[in-house]
């Protein structure tokens, strides 16, 4: 049987022998990492899954219940004893501290519930520090809106009549829940704010304020407005009105400046006296002429205006300085007029009082800038809000005699 010649080494085909499993695994592992073994998580039993779902539901229900309670508390009004609370709100209070402060003033039903309400509804970072007026009987949402000075808080209309002084204005602002009385009085006498607004503060010793520059008009203010903003707005309106009147009566203003050395402050001071004395609009220029004639007539001495409202103003602005103001109820007495310590009394002091005694409206300012051309030096009330005007003292005394003969209680002659 013929035998096959062996093939040459170059042409011999080597037959690959099958690899052992271990070798194949070793070779494949050298070229690519083998996947890590898959972790087998233990499967929860049906009972465990049910318990877990029940727990999650219970937690959610509790959270919703708490949220509902907190938000429901937000509409629960606090007890109302009819008290208005002025608070100088400190900066940096957290929810617990804010709730404690409100509770001390009787503004919330529950300190703890209020603290939770504040935390749940955003905390206290938006609360505005400084003076606030917070009435009792509000709900927590209302308190939050006030303390944040939110645009959501209500707005009210405030009418300031001509002749109101700043103490009257403060009382009205508090009654209408716009600003606290004490906070407004402090703001209207704040030297830094007066300087900011360009209000002249010169001459007289003692209290200086924005009196005379708080223009009487009707304004809309949000509840719990910063009293400094109120002062700014009233003074801005006064500046606007003054600019128009001073331009319209430039000759009259120049005459007062040349003859008496008057600037705006002195004009407003005299206009405030006219405002308090005049009951009828047509008498304003006549009353202004009486006071100006007394100041300008070289034969009229002493230069005393003898106006009751000036003396009474001290019982509002500095009652502790004037002994006669003790027990003052609003009625002007001879003792108040004659008190030597009353620097606002034009019965014991020559010329104008230290500053305005009220806030005059445009007609009274105009009456000073353009007074009636008269020689009157006296006037006395004759009833019905009107006056009798006289050039000579004997005529004036006769008018006083007639008044006393026809009335049971004569009004004090001027």
Short mmCIF file of C-alpha atoms in Angstrom, two decimals:
data_model
loop_
_atom_site.label_atom_id
_atom_site.label_comp_id
_atom_site.label_asym_id
_atom_site.label_seq_id
_atom_site.Cartn_x
_atom_site.Cartn_y
_atom_site.Cartn_z
CA UNK A 1 0.00 0.00 0.00
CA UNK A 2 1.57 3.15 -1.07
CA UNK A 3 2.57 5.49 1.66
CA UNK A 4 1.83 9.39 1.63
CA UNK A 5 4.93 11.42 1.51
CA UNK A 6 5.22 13.78 4.36
CA UNK A 7 4.38 17.39 3.45
CA UNK A 8 6.92 20.08 3.73
CA UNK A 9 7.02 22.13 6.88
CA UNK A 10 6.00 25.27 4.99
CA UNK A 11 2.91 23.69 3.61
CA UNK A 12 1.87 21.63 6.60
CA UNK A 13 -1.49 22.69 8.05
CA UNK A 14 -1.62 22.33 11.77
CA UNK A 15 -4.86 21.18 13.14
CA UNK A 16 -6.05 23.15 16.08
CA UNK A 17 -6.92 21.08 19.00
CA UNK A 18 -9.98 22.04 20.98
CA UNK A 19 -9.25 24.26 24.00
CA UNK A 20 -10.07 23.23 27.44
CA UNK A 21 -12.76 25.24 29.08
CA UNK A 22 -10.34 26.62 31.63
CA UNK A 23 -7.96 27.83 28.97
CA UNK A 24 -10.73 29.48 27.00
CA UNK A 25 -11.94 31.29 30.07
CA UNK A 26 -8.43 32.37 30.91
CA UNK A 27 -7.85 33.71 27.43
CA UNK A 28 -11.15 35.62 27.27
CA UNK A 29 -10.57 37.14 30.69
CA UNK A 30 -7.27 38.50 29.53
CA UNK A 31 -8.94 40.42 26.70
CA UNK A 32 -12.16 41.75 28.49
CA UNK A 33 -13.26 41.94 32.14
CA UNK A 34 -15.91 39.51 33.11
CA UNK A 35 -19.19 41.00 34.41
CA UNK A 36 -19.56 41.13 38.18
CA UNK A 37 -21.97 38.69 39.56
CA UNK A 38 -25.52 40.16 39.82
CA UNK A 39 -26.68 40.88 43.31
CA UNK A 40 -29.87 39.24 44.14
CA UNK A 41 -32.13 41.50 46.23
CA UNK A 42 -34.37 39.85 48.64
CA UNK A 43 -37.96 40.20 47.57
CA UNK A 44 -40.38 41.75 50.07
CA UNK A 45 -43.25 39.65 50.96
CA UNK A 46 -46.69 40.76 50.04
CA UNK A 47 -47.40 41.52 53.69
CA UNK A 48 -44.28 43.70 54.03
CA UNK A 49 -45.11 45.64 50.88
CA UNK A 50 -48.59 46.26 52.16
CA UNK A 51 -47.25 47.49 55.49
CA UNK A 52 -44.80 49.83 53.73
CA UNK A 53 -47.51 51.32 51.56
CA UNK A 54 -49.72 51.76 54.59
CA UNK A 55 -46.94 53.57 56.47
CA UNK A 56 -46.27 55.92 53.54
CA UNK A 57 -49.94 56.67 53.29
CA UNK A 58 -50.16 57.38 57.00
CA UNK A 59 -47.18 59.74 56.86
CA UNK A 60 -48.69 61.55 53.88
CA UNK A 61 -52.04 61.80 55.61
CA UNK A 62 -50.42 63.21 58.74
CA UNK A 63 -48.48 65.76 56.64
CA UNK A 64 -51.59 66.82 54.83
CA UNK A 65 -53.46 67.05 58.10
CA UNK A 66 -50.73 69.22 59.64
CA UNK A 67 -50.68 71.41 56.55
CA UNK A 68 -54.45 71.72 56.63
CA UNK A 69 -54.39 72.61 60.31
CA UNK A 70 -51.68 75.23 59.82
CA UNK A 71 -53.37 76.81 56.83
CA UNK A 72 -56.71 76.65 58.58
CA UNK A 73 -55.15 78.36 61.59
CA UNK A 74 -54.00 81.07 59.19
CA UNK A 75 -57.62 82.15 58.78
CA UNK A 76 -58.48 81.99 62.48
CA UNK A 77 -58.81 85.49 63.94
CA UNK A 78 -57.14 86.31 67.22
CA UNK A 79 -59.19 87.67 70.14
CA UNK A 80 -60.06 91.34 69.65
CA UNK A 81 -60.04 93.62 72.67
CA UNK A 82 -60.09 96.71 70.46
CA UNK A 83 -56.42 97.48 71.08
CA UNK A 84 -54.01 98.90 68.53
CA UNK A 85 -50.47 97.69 69.17
CA UNK A 86 -47.46 99.76 68.16
CA UNK A 87 -44.39 97.56 67.80
CA UNK A 88 -40.88 98.56 66.82
CA UNK A 89 -40.20 95.25 65.07
CA UNK A 90 -36.64 93.95 65.64
CA UNK A 91 -34.57 92.67 62.75
CA UNK A 92 -33.54 89.02 62.52
CA UNK A 93 -36.28 87.28 64.52
CA UNK A 94 -36.92 83.65 63.59
CA UNK A 95 -40.38 82.08 63.53
CA UNK A 96 -40.35 81.08 67.21
CA UNK A 97 -39.15 84.48 68.37
CA UNK A 98 -41.64 86.31 66.15
CA UNK A 99 -44.51 84.18 67.43
CA UNK A 100 -43.44 84.82 71.03
CA UNK A 101 -43.37 88.60 70.47
CA UNK A 102 -46.79 88.58 68.85
CA UNK A 103 -48.19 86.42 71.66
CA UNK A 104 -46.89 88.85 74.32
CA UNK A 105 -48.96 91.59 72.71
CA UNK A 106 -52.10 89.48 72.49
CA UNK A 107 -52.03 89.33 68.70
CA UNK A 108 -52.27 85.54 68.24
CA UNK A 109 -54.34 82.73 69.73
CA UNK A 110 -51.47 80.27 70.15
CA UNK A 111 -47.77 81.00 70.19
CA UNK A 112 -46.87 77.46 69.12
CA UNK A 113 -49.42 77.35 66.32
CA UNK A 114 -48.26 80.76 65.10
CA UNK A 115 -44.62 79.61 65.05
CA UNK A 116 -45.61 76.55 63.00
CA UNK A 117 -47.69 78.73 60.68
CA UNK A 118 -44.77 81.08 60.09
CA UNK A 119 -42.35 78.22 59.38
CA UNK A 120 -44.81 76.52 57.05
CA UNK A 121 -45.63 79.68 55.09
CA UNK A 122 -42.10 80.92 54.42
CA UNK A 123 -40.50 82.01 57.67
CA UNK A 124 -39.80 85.59 58.71
CA UNK A 125 -37.03 86.70 56.38
CA UNK A 126 -39.38 89.09 54.53
CA UNK A 127 -40.58 90.85 57.70
CA UNK A 128 -39.72 94.57 57.68
CA UNK A 129 -38.01 95.87 60.79
CA UNK A 130 -39.07 99.18 62.32
CA UNK A 131 -42.38 100.67 63.49
CA UNK A 132 -45.58 98.72 62.82
CA UNK A 133 -49.21 99.26 63.83
CA UNK A 134 -50.88 95.88 64.44
CA UNK A 135 -54.53 95.80 65.52
CA UNK A 136 -55.77 92.95 67.63
CA UNK A 137 -58.27 90.57 66.05
CA UNK A 138 -56.35 89.90 62.84
CA UNK A 139 -55.72 86.43 61.45
CA UNK A 140 -52.13 85.15 60.93
CA UNK A 141 -52.24 85.83 57.19
CA UNK A 142 -53.15 89.46 57.85
CA UNK A 143 -50.32 89.76 60.36
CA UNK A 144 -47.88 88.30 57.86
CA UNK A 145 -48.98 90.74 55.16
CA UNK A 146 -48.58 93.71 57.51
CA UNK A 147 -45.20 92.66 58.83
CA UNK A 148 -43.98 92.11 55.27
CA UNK A 149 -45.58 95.39 54.15
CA UNK A 150 -47.07 93.28 51.40
CA UNK A 151 -48.90 94.92 48.48
CA UNK A 152 -51.73 92.53 49.34
CA UNK A 153 -52.62 94.52 52.47
CA UNK A 154 -55.68 96.80 52.21
CA UNK A 155 -55.54 100.50 51.39
CA UNK A 156 -57.58 103.21 53.08
CA UNK A 157 -58.38 106.83 52.24
CA UNK A 158 -57.13 109.47 54.66
CA UNK A 159 -58.49 113.02 54.62
CA UNK A 160 -56.44 115.62 56.48
CA UNK A 161 -58.52 118.79 56.96
CA UNK A 162 -57.01 122.25 56.70
CA UNK A 163 -55.85 123.41 60.12
CA UNK A 164 -55.01 119.95 61.51
CA UNK A 165 -51.75 119.99 63.42
CA UNK A 166 -49.50 116.95 63.42
CA UNK A 167 -51.02 115.65 66.67
CA UNK A 168 -54.44 115.62 65.02
CA UNK A 169 -52.97 113.87 61.99
CA UNK A 170 -51.29 111.26 64.19
CA UNK A 171 -54.58 110.49 65.93
CA UNK A 172 -56.43 110.10 62.63
CA UNK A 173 -53.73 107.87 61.11
CA UNK A 174 -53.89 105.52 64.07
CA UNK A 175 -57.69 105.44 64.06
CA UNK A 176 -57.62 104.44 60.38
CA UNK A 177 -54.90 101.82 61.07
CA UNK A 178 -52.42 103.51 58.76
CA UNK A 179 -49.66 104.28 61.29
CA UNK A 180 -49.15 104.43 65.03
CA UNK A 181 -49.64 107.81 66.66
CA UNK A 182 -46.35 107.80 68.55
CA UNK A 183 -44.39 106.51 65.56
CA UNK A 184 -45.78 109.26 63.32
CA UNK A 185 -44.98 111.98 65.86
CA UNK A 186 -41.42 110.67 66.14
CA UNK A 187 -41.04 110.54 62.36
CA UNK A 188 -42.41 114.06 61.87
CA UNK A 189 -39.83 115.41 64.35
CA UNK A 190 -36.86 113.29 63.20
CA UNK A 191 -33.98 115.73 62.50
CA UNK A 192 -32.45 113.45 59.86
CA UNK A 193 -35.74 113.18 57.99
CA UNK A 194 -36.33 116.94 58.25
CA UNK A 195 -32.89 117.56 56.78
CA UNK A 196 -33.55 115.03 54.02
CA UNK A 197 -36.75 116.86 53.11
CA UNK A 198 -35.15 120.30 53.24
CA UNK A 199 -37.36 121.64 56.03
CA UNK A 200 -35.97 124.79 57.60
CA UNK A 201 -35.07 124.26 61.23
CA UNK A 202 -33.81 127.50 62.69
CA UNK A 203 -34.41 130.05 65.37
CA UNK A 204 -36.51 128.64 68.15
CA UNK A 205 -35.29 126.36 70.89
CA UNK A 206 -37.14 123.19 71.75
CA UNK A 207 -39.16 120.87 69.56
CA UNK A 208 -38.72 121.20 65.81
CA UNK A 209 -40.93 119.26 63.44
CA UNK A 210 -42.54 119.11 60.02
CA UNK A 211 -45.51 121.09 61.35
CA UNK A 212 -46.81 123.40 58.65
CA UNK A 213 -45.30 121.25 55.88
CA UNK A 214 -47.76 118.33 56.15
CA UNK A 215 -50.14 119.42 53.44
CA UNK A 216 -53.84 118.95 54.21
CA UNK A 217 -55.47 116.89 51.44
CA UNK A 218 -56.89 113.43 50.77
CA UNK A 219 -54.46 110.56 50.37
CA UNK A 220 -54.64 106.79 49.89
CA UNK A 221 -52.32 104.78 52.16
CA UNK A 222 -51.94 101.03 52.73
CA UNK A 223 -52.57 99.86 56.28
CA UNK A 224 -49.45 99.85 58.45
CA UNK A 225 -47.48 102.28 56.31
CA UNK A 226 -44.02 103.35 57.41
CA UNK A 227 -44.67 106.75 59.08
CA UNK A 228 -41.57 108.20 57.46
CA UNK A 229 -43.10 107.49 54.06
CA UNK A 230 -46.26 109.30 55.14
CA UNK A 231 -44.25 112.36 56.17
CA UNK A 232 -42.34 112.27 52.88
CA UNK A 233 -45.54 112.14 50.87
CA UNK A 234 -47.25 114.97 52.76
CA UNK A 235 -44.18 117.19 52.56
CA UNK A 236 -43.74 116.45 48.86
CA UNK A 237 -47.31 117.60 48.26
CA UNK A 238 -46.69 120.72 50.36
CA UNK A 239 -43.58 121.50 48.30
CA UNK A 240 -45.55 121.19 45.09
CA UNK A 241 -48.34 123.48 46.32
CA UNK A 242 -45.89 126.02 47.72
CA UNK A 243 -43.95 126.23 44.46
CA UNK A 244 -47.15 127.07 42.58
CA UNK A 245 -48.33 129.67 45.12
CA UNK A 246 -44.93 131.35 45.46
CA UNK A 247 -44.73 131.68 41.70
CA UNK A 248 -48.29 132.97 41.41
CA UNK A 249 -47.74 135.56 44.17
CA UNK A 250 -44.06 136.30 43.61
CA UNK A 251 -44.54 140.04 44.23
CA UNK A 252 -46.30 139.45 47.55
CA UNK A 253 -43.63 137.02 48.70
CA UNK A 254 -40.89 139.47 47.72
CA UNK A 255 -42.66 142.22 49.70
CA UNK A 256 -42.78 140.06 52.84
CA UNK A 257 -39.14 139.16 52.41
CA UNK A 258 -38.10 142.81 52.01
CA UNK A 259 -40.23 144.29 54.82
CA UNK A 260 -40.23 141.54 57.46
CA UNK A 261 -37.44 139.24 56.31
CA UNK A 262 -39.90 136.39 55.82
CA UNK A 263 -39.07 133.16 54.07
CA UNK A 264 -41.27 130.16 53.49
CA UNK A 265 -41.18 129.08 57.14
CA UNK A 266 -42.46 132.45 58.39
CA UNK A 267 -45.18 132.57 55.75
CA UNK A 268 -46.36 129.10 56.75
CA UNK A 269 -46.31 130.10 60.43
CA UNK A 270 -48.53 133.11 59.85
CA UNK A 271 -50.74 131.12 57.45
CA UNK A 272 -51.24 128.49 60.14
CA UNK A 273 -52.53 131.18 62.52
CA UNK A 274 -54.89 132.50 59.85
CA UNK A 275 -56.08 128.94 59.25
CA UNK A 276 -56.95 128.44 62.93
CA UNK A 277 -58.65 131.85 63.29
CA UNK A 278 -60.70 131.97 60.09
CA UNK A 279 -64.01 130.12 59.92
CA UNK A 280 -65.25 131.73 56.70
CA UNK A 281 -63.11 131.56 53.56
CA UNK A 282 -63.71 135.18 52.57
CA UNK A 283 -62.31 136.42 55.90
CA UNK A 284 -58.87 134.84 55.49
CA UNK A 285 -57.31 137.82 53.64
CA UNK A 286 -58.86 140.21 56.20
CA UNK A 287 -57.46 138.29 59.18
CA UNK A 288 -54.07 138.08 57.49
CA UNK A 289 -54.14 141.86 57.00
CA UNK A 290 -54.77 142.42 60.73
CA UNK A 291 -51.71 140.43 61.76
CA UNK A 292 -49.48 141.94 59.10
CA UNK A 293 -50.64 145.46 59.96
CA UNK A 294 -49.71 144.87 63.60
CA UNK A 295 -46.26 143.71 62.56
CA UNK A 296 -45.68 146.50 60.03
CA UNK A 297 -47.32 149.52 61.73
CA UNK A 298 -44.55 151.34 63.68
CA UNK A 299 -47.11 152.81 66.09
CA UNK A 300 -48.55 149.45 67.12
CA UNK A 301 -46.61 148.36 70.18
CA UNK A 302 -45.92 145.84 71.54
CA UNK A 303 -45.87 143.71 68.40
CA UNK A 304 -48.16 141.03 69.76
CA UNK A 305 -50.60 139.10 67.61
CA UNK A 306 -52.74 137.99 70.57
CA UNK A 307 -54.05 134.81 69.00
CA UNK A 308 -55.48 132.12 71.28
CA UNK A 309 -54.62 129.15 68.99
CA UNK A 310 -50.91 129.97 69.19
CA UNK A 311 -50.88 129.68 72.98
CA UNK A 312 -52.91 126.47 72.90
CA UNK A 313 -50.39 124.77 70.59
CA UNK A 314 -47.85 124.54 73.41
CA UNK A 315 -50.25 122.30 75.33
CA UNK A 316 -49.86 119.77 72.49
CA UNK A 317 -46.21 120.19 71.62
CA UNK A 318 -44.59 120.74 75.04
CA UNK A 319 -47.20 120.47 77.83
CA UNK A 320 -44.61 119.68 80.49
CA UNK A 321 -42.89 123.02 79.89
CA UNK A 322 -45.98 125.18 80.41
CA UNK A 323 -47.49 124.89 83.92
CA UNK A 324 -50.82 126.34 82.77
CA UNK A 325 -51.26 123.39 80.41
CA UNK A 326 -51.82 121.02 83.35
CA UNK A 327 -55.20 119.39 82.91
CA UNK A 328 -55.61 120.83 79.41
CA UNK A 329 -58.75 119.47 77.71
CA UNK A 330 -58.67 121.55 74.55
CA UNK A 331 -60.22 124.70 75.99
CA UNK A 332 -57.99 127.78 75.88
CA UNK A 333 -57.80 129.65 79.19
CA UNK A 334 -56.44 133.10 80.12
CA UNK A 335 -53.80 131.34 82.22
CA UNK A 336 -52.46 129.51 79.15
CA UNK A 337 -52.30 132.79 77.23
CA UNK A 338 -50.48 134.59 80.05
CA UNK A 339 -48.05 131.85 81.08
CA UNK A 340 -44.57 133.36 80.74
CA UNK A 341 -43.10 129.92 79.98
CA UNK A 342 -45.39 129.48 77.00
CA UNK A 343 -43.11 130.41 74.13
CA UNK A 344 -45.98 129.88 71.68
CA UNK A 345 -48.19 132.47 73.37
CA UNK A 346 -48.54 135.60 71.26
CA UNK A 347 -49.95 137.36 74.32
CA UNK A 348 -46.60 137.38 76.14
CA UNK A 349 -44.19 137.19 73.17
CA UNK A 350 -43.77 139.62 70.29
CA UNK A 351 -44.03 138.59 66.68
CA UNK A 352 -44.59 135.11 65.34
CA UNK A 353 -44.47 131.96 67.48
CA UNK A 354 -41.42 129.68 67.05
CA UNK A 355 -42.99 127.81 64.13
CA UNK A 356 -46.27 126.81 62.50
CA UNK A 357 -49.07 125.77 64.86
CA UNK A 358 -50.99 123.78 62.24
CA UNK A 359 -50.87 122.79 58.59
CA UNK A 360 -52.46 125.51 56.44
CA UNK A 361 -54.21 124.89 53.17
CA UNK A 362 -53.56 126.78 49.97
CA UNK A 363 -56.21 129.52 50.64
CA UNK A 364 -54.60 130.52 53.97
CA UNK A 365 -51.11 130.56 52.44
CA UNK A 366 -52.46 132.67 49.62
CA UNK A 367 -54.10 135.05 52.13
CA UNK A 368 -50.68 135.79 53.65
CA UNK A 369 -49.00 136.21 50.26
CA UNK A 370 -51.88 138.41 49.02
CA UNK A 371 -53.63 139.94 52.07
CA UNK A 372 -56.51 142.38 51.86
CA UNK A 373 -55.48 146.03 51.70
CA UNK A 374 -56.86 147.33 55.02
CA UNK A 375 -55.87 149.35 58.07
CA UNK A 376 -57.50 146.91 60.48
CA UNK A 377 -55.62 146.19 63.68
CA UNK A 378 -58.31 144.30 65.60
CA UNK A 379 -61.02 141.73 65.13
CA UNK A 380 -63.47 139.99 67.43
CA UNK A 381 -65.90 137.14 66.84
CA UNK A 382 -69.51 138.13 66.41
CA UNK A 383 -71.12 134.74 65.90
CA UNK A 384 -71.80 132.49 62.96
CA UNK A 385 -68.09 132.07 62.36
CA UNK A 386 -67.70 135.71 61.39
CA UNK A 387 -65.79 138.66 62.89
CA UNK A 388 -66.05 142.39 63.38
CA UNK A 389 -62.92 144.22 62.17
CA UNK A 390 -61.74 147.57 63.54
CA UNK A 391 -58.97 150.08 62.83
CA UNK A 392 -58.95 151.75 66.26
CA UNK A 393 -58.94 150.35 69.77
CA UNK A 394 -62.06 152.30 70.86
CA UNK A 395 -63.98 150.84 67.91
CA UNK A 396 -62.78 147.40 68.87
CA UNK A 397 -63.79 147.85 72.50
CA UNK A 398 -67.27 148.93 71.40
CA UNK A 399 -67.57 145.80 69.25
CA UNK A 400 -66.53 143.69 72.26
CA UNK A 401 -69.13 145.47 74.44
CA UNK A 402 -71.88 144.73 71.95
CA UNK A 403 -70.82 141.12 71.71
CA UNK A 404 -70.94 140.67 75.47
CA UNK A 405 -74.33 142.29 75.62
CA UNK A 406 -75.79 139.81 73.14
CA UNK A 407 -74.10 136.59 74.24
CA UNK A 408 -73.97 134.75 77.52
CA UNK A 409 -70.28 133.94 77.12
CA UNK A 410 -68.24 136.27 75.01
CA UNK A 411 -65.46 134.98 72.86
CA UNK A 412 -62.10 136.46 73.73
CA UNK A 413 -61.35 139.60 71.68
CA UNK A 414 -58.28 139.56 69.48
#
